[in-house]
Structures are given as C-alpha cells and as structure tokens.
C-alpha cells in the first residue's frame, strides 16, 4: 500500500515508518526540514517531501497518489495559537486527502472522558479527530492515554519524578485514574488500522490492561527500578501551572511539554469502550502490562537502544535555518570566536572525543558556567542541559545534545551544532578534526548572529567568559584525545540527563 506518514520526526512516527517499510508498504513522509532525516537508518527506504502541513500546496503534493495517510502530529509543544494551527493543518490534510482519492486516514488522538470540560490540548486533539472523521475519507481515530516506552515524555516524567524525590508532594492529579499503554501496543494498533474494513469511520479507545492512579504509576516504576516506594501527598494548592514549574525543575521535560500533560492528567483517562478488540485483535500474547512496559523501557535505556525520544521534537521558537556559508555573512553583524590546537593523537581519537561531547560528559570546560547557563534556560522555559543526548557515544543529524541540535555531521571530521537555547539571536558551535602528519589538529568556532540590540548586548555580556569557556574547551578536548579517553567530568549537583538510569 502507498502510505503517507506525517510526524515522521516525532516519537511515534519515527518508530512507525520503519515498521511500515518492513511490512512492504511504499512510504512517503512529509517533514518541515528534510535534513533532519539524513542520518535516520530508514531514510533511504522512503520518499521525503519537504513541506509544512499549514501549506496547502505542500500537503497536496504529499498526499498525491497515496492510498493511506497517517496523521501523527499535534501541537502540544507549540507556542502561540496552536489550536488554530492544528485545525488548519487538519483541514488541509482532510480536504487534500479527499480530493486525491485517499482510501484511509489513521489518526492518533488522546484518551479523554466523554463530555465535560477538557484541557486545551485534549480539546484540540478531539477537534482534529472530528475534522478527519468528517473528511469523507474513512478514518480510524485511535485514542490513547499515557504512552510508556523508552524516550516517551510520559515515561521520562514518571522516571525522573520517582528517582529524584524520596517524598513526593504532588498535585491532586496523582489520584486520577490512568490507563497506560506500551508503545509497542500503540504501534500494533497503528499498523493494524490499515487492515480494517474499507468503510469504517469512527474513533476507538485504546489502552493497556492496567488501570492505575498516577501515583501508582510512579511507585510501579520504583519497584521495577529497584527503588523504595515513595510516600505521596496530594496537595490541593498545586495548580497545573505550578506543577509544571515543579516538573520543569526536577525532570528533563521542559514546562512547554509538562504543563499540557499535567492539564490532561486532571481527568480520569481510561477506556470507556473496548470495541477495538472486534476490529484489531490484541497482539499475540496480549497487551503489555504496565510494569513489563517499564522493564522494557529501562532495558532499552541501559542498552543505549532508544529508537526515538521526545528530544527529537523541534523546540518552538528555536531557529531552524542552517548556518549560512561564510560569504553570505558580508553586510551582516556576526560575532565569531575561533580556536585551533595541535593534537598529538590520531584524528580518529580526536573525533571520538568530539562526537562524545555533551550529555553526561559535559562540555569539557568550566562545568559550573555551563550549568548556570542551563539553569537560566530552564527558568525561561527552554530545554536546558538536562535534555541530554540519545546515545552516549554516537550522533546523527537531527539529534538533540543538551540545548543544541546536530545540524551537520561529517563523521570523522566535522560536527556542527545549532543552539536551541533561549538566546537573542542565532548561534552555532562547530568542531573539526583534521588529520596531520604529526597527529591531528582541532578547530573550533562559535558563530553568533545577534538579533537587535539585545543580541549585541548578550554577546558582549558573555564575552569575558569566552576566554575561559572556549579556550578551556579546546584545550581539554585535545588533552583527552591525547590521553585516549573521553572525559567524564563531574556535573554540578542537580544536573541530570537521560543517561542517569
């Protein structure tokens, strides 16, 4: 079957695509930035269309000739008027799919109580489902709650809240009932939706076999992680906004993601019907119990085999344009800090240290300064340093590395990172390993395009620290390469990353 997947750079889309390819489907994906898929293992097996779902012409190009469309995008992490954008994108896909003769739409929505008041994000997801169901194209809407899997936002919240706090003062939503579902079971239903009766057009609740209070989810994680169970006190004074700040402080999940999740957890999110069983049978061996899903996720984390992560998602408001070539800088204000060091180690050893930068290993210079910058970023709603990295030793284009994103990677030679921190301008950090007869040479440059007066003031405010931070970074990277080991500097207390478990 010819299948279009939207949201292919997201947590579930990035796992669904290779499974569709493996099943023999012809897969096309539409993404805003095609370069982000350059190093994804399955990229060569799919057709990539670059475009935005808000652009009707791009959507029409993407759906042309397709038999089925997966709609796996939502604006939970978006700023601004995300509801209007979500409805516009859904209408574009619905109308273009109907005009192109698409025979099936599959949408992953959110599990929610029927009737009553919903959070903004749940309300928006329900509205998107309604638009697709009314498109004239037979649509299956799968409504899932908390998804448990390595790298999922919900799992990260549960894991870090449980590990960090021996005693948990928590909002009232810890007493809400939740029906979690393992990511493998969500993928089972998504794949199975292509085989349902041709005229089927309705929503289905999906969930795992366990119905638990949110507090039980945290203590279930504690048992599987070998931790003591945590006493939990529900406090009525913690509003969703205040709880979001708390989650932002003690977990890697930034508040732009935490607040909408918490708002949704104020309601009991459980299945109200099980009609899906008559359409898509449960997976062989049955649905995955919650604690087994936790065990599987922990094993993935320990093995460094996280397939996709919430970190893969773009940061709203962060610059997405690549670093312009040097000649294009003429006539614009740009600040550059360049460093170069001879290195007695072979170029392969130098590259190994470069590719291991960030996460638990830190940034090779003045850890406290990097930590403070990360705390400031978190305080202003950014991702901070605690986002960590997908894999301890290997990078690919599109990977998040703390508050940077891998923009370019020429393995063995060049790594370029684009800043996704809160900063008045656009910033990049580039590191190169060059082979020489006597060993290798390390080249490093930080490039900053300021935005207005605030950007210029920012650069000159931090300029006195550059001699310590950037020079120290160059010195330490070459020293570690010569010593034949990547550094593992101690991180200041309170800084964590996704490698902690």
Coordinates of C-alpha atoms in Angstrom, one line a residue:
X1 CA 0.0 0.0 0.0
X2 CA 1.2 3.6 -0.7
X3 CA 1.3 5.3 2.6
X4 CA 2.0 8.9 3.7
X5 CA 3.2 9.5 7.3
X6 CA 3.0 12.9 8.9
X7 CA 5.0 13.4 12.1
X8 CA 7.8 11.1 10.9
X9 CA 10.4 13.1 13.0
X10 CA 8.3 12.6 16.1
X11 CA 8.3 9.9 18.8
X12 CA 5.7 7.6 17.3
X13 CA 6.1 8.5 13.7
X14 CA 9.8 7.7 13.8
X15 CA 9.0 4.2 15.1
X16 CA 6.1 3.6 12.8
X17 CA 7.9 4.4 9.5
X18 CA 10.5 1.6 9.6
X19 CA 7.8 -0.9 10.5
X20 CA 5.7 0.1 7.6
X21 CA 8.7 -0.3 5.3
X22 CA 9.4 -3.7 6.8
X23 CA 5.8 -4.7 6.2
X24 CA 6.3 -4.0 2.5
X25 CA 4.5 -0.7 2.1
X26 CA 5.6 2.2 -0.1
X27 CA 6.2 5.0 2.4
X28 CA 6.3 8.7 1.8
X29 CA 6.9 11.2 4.6
X30 CA 6.3 15.0 4.8
X31 CA 8.6 16.9 7.1
X32 CA 9.4 20.6 7.5
X33 CA 13.2 20.1 7.4
X34 CA 14.3 17.2 5.2
X35 CA 17.9 17.4 6.5
X36 CA 16.7 16.1 9.9
X37 CA 16.2 12.7 8.3
X38 CA 19.6 12.5 6.6
X39 CA 21.1 10.0 9.2
X40 CA 18.0 8.2 10.2
X41 CA 18.5 4.5 9.4
X42 CA 15.3 4.1 7.4
X43 CA 15.7 7.3 5.3
X44 CA 16.9 5.6 2.2
X45 CA 13.8 3.4 2.1
X46 CA 11.2 6.2 1.9
X47 CA 10.3 9.2 -0.2
X48 CA 10.7 12.5 1.6
X49 CA 8.6 15.6 0.8
X50 CA 9.7 18.8 2.4
X51 CA 6.8 21.0 3.5
X52 CA 4.6 22.2 6.3
X53 CA 1.1 20.9 6.9
X54 CA -0.1 24.6 7.1
X55 CA 0.9 24.9 3.4
X56 CA -2.0 23.6 1.4
X57 CA 0.1 23.2 -1.8
X58 CA 2.8 21.1 0.1
X59 CA 0.1 18.9 1.6
X60 CA -1.4 18.3 -1.9
X61 CA 2.0 17.3 -3.2
X62 CA 2.4 14.9 -0.3
X63 CA -1.0 13.1 -0.5
X64 CA -1.0 12.8 -4.3
X65 CA -1.1 9.1 -5.3
X66 CA -1.3 7.9 -1.7
X67 CA -3.8 5.2 -0.6
X68 CA -3.5 5.9 3.2
X69 CA -2.4 8.8 5.4
X70 CA -1.2 8.7 9.0
X71 CA -1.8 11.9 10.9
X72 CA 0.6 11.8 13.8
X73 CA 1.2 15.5 14.5
X74 CA -0.1 17.7 17.3
X75 CA 0.8 21.0 18.8
X76 CA 1.4 20.0 22.5
X77 CA 4.8 21.6 22.4
X78 CA 3.9 24.6 20.2
X79 CA 3.5 28.1 21.4
X80 CA 1.1 30.8 20.2
X81 CA -2.4 29.9 18.9
X82 CA -1.7 26.3 18.5
X83 CA -5.4 25.4 18.4
X84 CA -6.0 27.4 15.2
X85 CA -2.9 26.0 13.6
X86 CA -3.9 22.4 14.4
X87 CA -7.3 22.8 13.0
X88 CA -5.9 24.5 9.8
X89 CA -3.4 21.7 9.3
X90 CA -6.1 19.0 9.9
X91 CA -8.4 20.7 7.3
X92 CA -5.6 20.8 4.8
X93 CA -4.9 17.1 5.2
X94 CA -8.6 16.2 5.3
X95 CA -9.5 18.2 2.1
X96 CA -6.4 17.2 0.2
X97 CA -6.8 13.5 1.0
X98 CA -10.5 13.6 -0.1
X99 CA -9.5 15.3 -3.4
X100 CA -6.6 12.9 -4.0
X101 CA -8.8 9.8 -3.5
X102 CA -7.1 8.6 -0.3
X103 CA -8.9 5.5 1.0
X104 CA -7.9 5.6 4.7
X105 CA -6.8 8.1 7.3
X106 CA -5.4 7.0 10.6
X107 CA -5.1 9.5 13.5
X108 CA -3.7 9.1 17.0
X109 CA -5.7 11.2 19.4
X110 CA -5.9 11.4 23.1
X111 CA -7.9 9.3 25.5
X112 CA -10.4 11.5 27.3
X113 CA -13.6 11.4 29.3
X114 CA -16.8 11.8 27.2
X115 CA -18.5 15.1 27.7
X116 CA -17.5 17.7 30.2
X117 CA -14.6 20.2 30.2
X118 CA -11.2 19.2 28.6
X119 CA -7.8 20.8 28.7
X120 CA -6.9 23.0 25.7
X121 CA -4.7 20.3 24.2
X122 CA -7.1 17.4 24.7
X123 CA -9.9 19.7 23.3
X124 CA -7.8 20.4 20.3
X125 CA -6.9 16.8 19.6
X126 CA -10.6 15.8 19.8
X127 CA -11.4 18.6 17.3
X128 CA -8.7 17.4 14.9
X129 CA -10.2 13.9 15.1
X130 CA -13.7 15.3 14.3
X131 CA -12.3 17.1 11.2
X132 CA -10.7 14.0 9.9
X133 CA -13.8 11.8 10.6
X134 CA -15.9 14.4 8.6
X135 CA -13.5 14.4 5.7
X136 CA -15.3 11.9 3.5
X137 CA -12.3 9.6 3.7
X138 CA -12.8 6.6 6.0
X139 CA -10.9 7.4 9.2
X140 CA -9.8 5.5 12.2
X141 CA -9.1 7.6 15.3
X142 CA -7.2 5.8 18.0
X143 CA -7.5 7.5 21.3
X144 CA -4.5 6.7 23.7
X145 CA -3.5 7.9 27.1
X146 CA -0.1 7.8 28.7
X147 CA 2.3 6.0 26.4
X148 CA 5.1 4.0 28.2
X149 CA 8.3 3.5 26.2
X150 CA 11.9 4.4 26.3
X151 CA 12.2 8.1 25.4
X152 CA 8.5 8.9 25.7
X153 CA 7.6 12.2 27.5
X154 CA 5.3 10.4 30.0
X155 CA 7.9 7.8 30.8
X156 CA 10.6 10.5 31.4
X157 CA 8.3 12.4 33.8
X158 CA 7.4 9.3 35.8
X159 CA 11.0 8.1 35.9
X160 CA 12.6 11.4 37.0
X161 CA 9.9 12.3 39.5
X162 CA 10.3 8.9 41.1
X163 CA 14.1 8.8 41.1
X164 CA 14.7 12.4 42.3
X165 CA 12.2 12.7 45.1
X166 CA 12.2 10.4 48.2
X167 CA 9.0 12.0 49.2
X168 CA 6.6 13.5 46.7
X169 CA 4.4 16.5 47.4
X170 CA 2.1 16.3 44.3
X171 CA -1.0 17.8 42.8
X172 CA -4.4 16.2 43.1
X173 CA -4.0 14.6 39.7
X174 CA -1.8 11.8 41.3
X175 CA -5.2 10.4 42.4
X176 CA -6.6 10.4 38.8
X177 CA -7.1 7.1 37.1
X178 CA -4.8 6.4 34.1
X179 CA -4.8 3.5 31.6
X180 CA -1.3 3.5 30.3
X181 CA -0.3 1.7 27.1
X182 CA 3.1 0.4 26.0
X183 CA 4.5 2.0 22.9
X184 CA 4.7 -1.4 21.2
X185 CA 1.0 -1.8 21.6
X186 CA 0.3 1.6 20.1
X187 CA 2.3 0.6 17.1
X188 CA 0.4 -2.6 16.9
X189 CA -2.9 -0.7 16.6
X190 CA -1.4 1.9 14.2
X191 CA -0.2 -0.9 11.8
X192 CA -3.4 -2.8 12.2
X193 CA -5.6 0.2 11.2
X194 CA -4.6 -0.3 7.6
X195 CA -6.4 -3.7 7.5
X196 CA -9.8 -2.6 9.0
X197 CA -13.0 -2.7 6.8
X198 CA -12.8 -0.2 4.0
X199 CA -15.8 1.9 5.1
X200 CA -15.0 2.0 8.8
X201 CA -15.1 5.6 10.1
X202 CA -15.1 6.1 13.8
X203 CA -13.0 6.6 17.0
X204 CA -11.7 3.8 19.2
X205 CA -10.3 4.0 22.7
X206 CA -7.1 2.0 23.2
X207 CA -5.2 1.2 26.4
X208 CA -3.2 -1.4 28.2
X209 CA -4.6 -4.0 30.6
X210 CA -4.0 -1.9 33.8
X211 CA -6.0 0.9 35.2
X212 CA -3.9 2.7 37.9
X213 CA -3.8 6.0 39.7
X214 CA -0.9 8.2 38.6
X215 CA 0.7 7.8 42.0
X216 CA 0.6 4.0 41.4
X217 CA 2.4 4.5 38.1
X218 CA 5.3 6.2 39.9
X219 CA 5.5 3.6 42.6
X220 CA 5.3 0.8 40.0
X221 CA 8.3 2.4 38.3
X222 CA 10.1 2.5 41.6
X223 CA 9.6 -1.3 42.1
X224 CA 10.9 -2.1 38.6
X225 CA 13.9 0.3 39.1
X226 CA 14.8 -1.2 42.4
X227 CA 13.9 1.9 44.4
X228 CA 11.9 2.1 47.6
X229 CA 8.3 3.1 47.0
X230 CA 7.7 6.8 47.6
X231 CA 5.1 8.2 50.0
X232 CA 2.9 10.7 48.1
X233 CA 0.9 13.6 49.5
X234 CA -1.7 15.2 47.2
X235 CA -1.7 18.9 47.7
X236 CA -4.8 20.9 46.5
X237 CA -2.8 24.1 46.2
X238 CA -0.6 22.9 43.3
X239 CA -2.2 24.3 40.1
X240 CA -1.3 22.8 36.7
X241 CA 1.0 25.9 36.1
X242 CA 2.8 25.5 39.5
X243 CA 3.0 21.7 38.9
X244 CA 4.6 22.4 35.5
X245 CA 7.3 24.6 37.1
X246 CA 7.9 21.7 39.6
X247 CA 8.2 19.1 36.8
X248 CA 10.4 21.6 34.8
X249 CA 12.7 21.8 37.9
X250 CA 13.2 18.1 38.7
X251 CA 12.9 16.4 35.3
X252 CA 14.3 16.9 31.9
X253 CA 10.9 17.6 30.5
X254 CA 10.5 21.4 29.8
X255 CA 7.4 23.1 31.0
X256 CA 6.1 23.7 27.5
X257 CA 5.6 19.9 27.4
X258 CA 4.9 19.3 31.1
X259 CA 2.0 21.8 31.5
X260 CA -0.3 20.4 28.8
X261 CA 0.4 16.8 30.1
X262 CA -0.5 17.9 33.6
X263 CA -3.6 19.7 32.5
X264 CA -4.8 16.5 30.8
X265 CA -4.0 14.4 33.9
X266 CA -6.6 16.3 35.9
X267 CA -9.2 14.0 34.3
X268 CA -9.6 10.2 34.5
X269 CA -8.1 9.0 31.2
X270 CA -9.4 5.4 30.9
X271 CA -11.1 3.4 28.1
X272 CA -14.9 3.8 28.0
X273 CA -15.4 1.1 25.4
X274 CA -13.4 -1.8 24.1
X275 CA -14.8 -2.0 20.5
X276 CA -11.3 -2.0 19.1
X277 CA -11.0 -5.7 20.1
X278 CA -13.5 -6.6 17.4
X279 CA -11.7 -4.7 14.7
X280 CA -8.0 -5.1 15.5
X281 CA -7.3 -8.1 17.7
X282 CA -4.8 -7.6 20.6
X283 CA -1.2 -8.5 19.8
X284 CA -0.1 -12.1 20.2
X285 CA 0.4 -12.8 23.8
X286 CA -1.9 -10.0 24.9
X287 CA -1.4 -6.3 25.7
X288 CA 1.7 -5.4 27.7
X289 CA 1.1 -4.8 31.4
X290 CA 2.4 -1.5 32.8
X291 CA 5.3 -2.9 34.9
X292 CA 6.5 -5.0 32.0
X293 CA 6.4 -1.9 29.8
X294 CA 8.6 -0.2 32.3
X295 CA 11.0 -3.1 32.4
X296 CA 11.3 -3.0 28.6
X297 CA 11.9 0.8 28.6
X298 CA 14.5 0.5 31.3
X299 CA 16.3 -2.2 29.4
X300 CA 16.3 0.0 26.2
X301 CA 17.8 2.9 28.2
X302 CA 20.5 0.7 29.7
X303 CA 21.5 -0.7 26.3
X304 CA 21.5 2.8 24.7
X305 CA 19.0 1.5 22.2
X306 CA 16.5 4.3 22.4
X307 CA 14.8 4.3 18.9
X308 CA 13.1 7.7 19.2
X309 CA 12.7 10.2 22.0
X310 CA 10.7 13.2 22.9
X311 CA 14.0 15.1 22.5
X312 CA 13.6 14.5 18.7
X313 CA 10.9 17.1 18.6
X314 CA 11.6 20.6 17.4
X315 CA 11.8 23.4 20.0
X316 CA 9.1 26.0 19.4
X317 CA 10.7 29.4 18.6
X318 CA 14.2 27.9 18.1
X319 CA 15.9 28.9 14.9
X320 CA 15.7 26.2 12.2
X321 CA 17.7 27.8 9.4
X322 CA 21.2 26.2 8.8
X323 CA 24.4 28.2 9.3
X324 CA 24.9 30.4 6.2
X325 CA 28.1 29.9 4.2
X326 CA 30.8 32.4 5.1
X327 CA 30.5 34.6 2.0
X328 CA 26.8 35.2 2.9
X329 CA 27.9 37.0 6.1
X330 CA 29.0 40.1 4.2
X331 CA 27.0 43.1 5.2
X332 CA 25.6 41.5 8.4
X333 CA 26.6 41.6 12.0
X334 CA 28.2 38.4 13.1
X335 CA 30.4 37.5 16.0
X336 CA 32.9 34.6 15.8
X337 CA 35.1 33.0 18.4
X338 CA 37.7 30.7 16.7
X339 CA 40.2 28.4 18.4
X340 CA 42.7 26.0 17.0
X341 CA 45.0 23.4 18.7
X342 CA 47.6 20.9 17.5
X343 CA 46.9 17.4 18.9
X344 CA 49.3 14.6 19.2
X345 CA 46.6 11.9 19.0
X346 CA 45.4 10.3 15.7
X347 CA 42.5 12.0 14.1
X348 CA 40.2 9.1 15.0
X349 CA 40.9 9.6 18.7
X350 CA 40.2 13.3 18.4
X351 CA 37.0 12.7 16.6
X352 CA 35.9 10.2 19.3
X353 CA 36.1 12.9 21.9
X354 CA 34.3 15.4 19.7
X355 CA 31.4 13.1 18.9
X356 CA 31.0 12.3 22.6
X357 CA 30.5 15.9 23.7
X358 CA 27.6 16.9 25.9
X359 CA 25.2 14.8 28.0
X360 CA 27.0 13.1 30.9
X361 CA 30.4 14.1 29.6
X362 CA 29.6 17.7 29.7
X363 CA 31.3 20.4 27.6
X364 CA 35.0 20.0 28.7
X365 CA 35.3 23.4 30.4
X366 CA 34.1 25.3 33.4
X367 CA 31.2 23.0 34.2
X368 CA 29.6 25.5 36.6
X369 CA 29.3 28.1 33.9
X370 CA 27.6 25.6 31.5
X371 CA 25.3 24.5 34.4
X372 CA 24.3 28.1 35.2
X373 CA 23.5 28.7 31.5
X374 CA 21.4 25.6 31.5
X375 CA 19.5 26.7 34.7
X376 CA 18.8 30.1 33.1
X377 CA 17.5 28.5 30.0
X378 CA 15.2 26.3 32.0
X379 CA 14.0 29.2 34.1
X380 CA 12.8 30.9 30.9
X381 CA 11.1 27.8 29.6
X382 CA 13.9 26.4 27.5
X383 CA 15.2 22.8 27.4
X384 CA 18.4 23.5 29.4
X385 CA 21.2 21.0 29.8
X386 CA 19.1 18.2 31.2
X387 CA 17.8 17.1 27.8
X388 CA 21.0 15.1 27.4
X389 CA 21.5 13.1 24.2
X390 CA 20.1 10.0 22.5
X391 CA 23.3 7.9 22.7
X392 CA 26.4 8.3 24.8
X393 CA 28.9 7.9 22.0
X394 CA 27.2 8.3 18.6
X395 CA 25.4 11.2 17.0
X396 CA 23.4 11.6 13.9
X397 CA 22.0 14.7 12.1
X398 CA 18.9 15.9 13.9
X399 CA 19.9 14.6 17.4
X400 CA 19.4 16.8 20.4
X401 CA 22.6 17.4 22.5
X402 CA 21.5 19.3 25.7
X403 CA 20.4 22.7 24.3
X404 CA 21.9 22.1 20.9
X405 CA 20.8 20.3 17.8
X406 CA 23.1 18.4 15.4
X407 CA 22.8 20.4 12.2
X408 CA 25.7 18.9 10.2
X409 CA 27.8 15.8 10.7
X410 CA 30.7 14.7 8.5
X411 CA 31.7 11.7 10.6
X412 CA 35.4 11.7 11.4
X413 CA 35.8 15.3 10.5
X414 CA 33.1 17.9 11.3
X415 CA 30.3 18.4 13.9
X416 CA 28.1 21.5 13.8
X417 CA 25.6 22.2 16.5
X418 CA 22.8 24.8 16.3
X419 CA 21.7 26.4 19.5
X420 CA 18.1 25.8 20.7
X421 CA 18.6 27.7 24.0
X422 CA 16.8 30.9 24.7
X423 CA 19.1 33.5 23.2
X424 CA 18.5 36.8 21.3
X425 CA 19.9 35.6 18.0
X426 CA 21.1 32.5 16.2
X427 CA 24.1 30.6 17.4
X428 CA 26.2 27.6 16.3
X429 CA 29.2 25.7 17.6
X430 CA 31.4 23.9 15.1
X431 CA 34.2 21.4 15.9
X432 CA 36.5 19.8 13.4
X433 CA 39.2 17.1 13.5
X434 CA 41.8 17.4 10.7
X435 CA 44.5 14.8 10.1
X436 CA 48.1 15.9 10.1
X437 CA 51.5 14.1 9.7
X438 CA 52.3 14.6 13.4
X439 CA 48.8 13.6 14.6
X440 CA 45.8 15.9 14.1
X441 CA 44.5 19.4 14.5
X442 CA 41.4 20.6 16.4
X443 CA 39.5 23.5 15.0
X444 CA 36.6 25.1 16.9
X445 CA 34.4 28.1 16.2
X446 CA 31.4 29.7 17.8
X447 CA 29.2 31.8 15.5
X448 CA 26.5 34.2 16.7
X449 CA 24.1 36.2 14.6
X450 CA 22.6 38.8 17.0
X451 CA 19.0 39.9 16.9
X452 CA 18.8 43.6 17.5
X453 CA 20.3 45.5 20.4
X454 CA 19.5 42.7 22.9
X455 CA 21.6 40.2 20.8
X456 CA 24.6 42.6 20.7
X457 CA 24.4 43.2 24.4
X458 CA 24.1 39.5 25.1
X459 CA 27.3 38.7 23.2
X460 CA 29.4 41.4 24.9
X461 CA 28.0 40.4 28.3
X462 CA 29.2 36.9 27.9
X463 CA 32.4 37.8 26.0
X464 CA 34.6 37.9 29.2
X465 CA 33.8 34.2 29.8
X466 CA 34.8 33.1 26.3
X467 CA 38.5 33.0 27.1
X468 CA 37.7 30.6 29.8
X469 CA 34.9 28.5 28.3
X470 CA 36.0 28.2 24.6
X471 CA 39.8 28.2 25.2
X472 CA 39.3 25.6 28.0
X473 CA 37.1 23.5 25.8
X474 CA 39.7 23.4 23.0
X475 CA 42.5 22.6 25.5
X476 CA 40.5 19.8 27.3
X477 CA 39.3 18.1 24.1
X478 CA 42.8 17.8 22.7
X479 CA 44.2 16.7 26.0
X480 CA 41.5 14.0 26.3
X481 CA 42.2 12.8 22.8
X482 CA 45.9 12.5 23.6
X483 CA 45.1 10.6 26.8
X484 CA 43.0 8.2 24.7
X485 CA 39.8 8.6 26.6
X486 CA 36.7 10.8 26.5
X487 CA 36.2 13.0 29.6
X488 CA 33.6 12.3 32.2
X489 CA 33.7 15.4 34.3
X490 CA 31.6 15.6 37.4
X491 CA 28.4 17.6 36.8
X492 CA 27.2 20.1 39.4
X493 CA 24.7 18.7 41.8
X494 CA 21.1 18.7 40.4
X495 CA 22.1 18.4 36.7
X496 CA 20.8 15.2 35.2
X497 CA 20.4 13.7 31.8
X498 CA 18.6 10.8 30.2
X499 CA 21.6 8.5 30.7
X500 CA 21.2 8.6 34.5
X501 CA 19.4 5.3 34.7

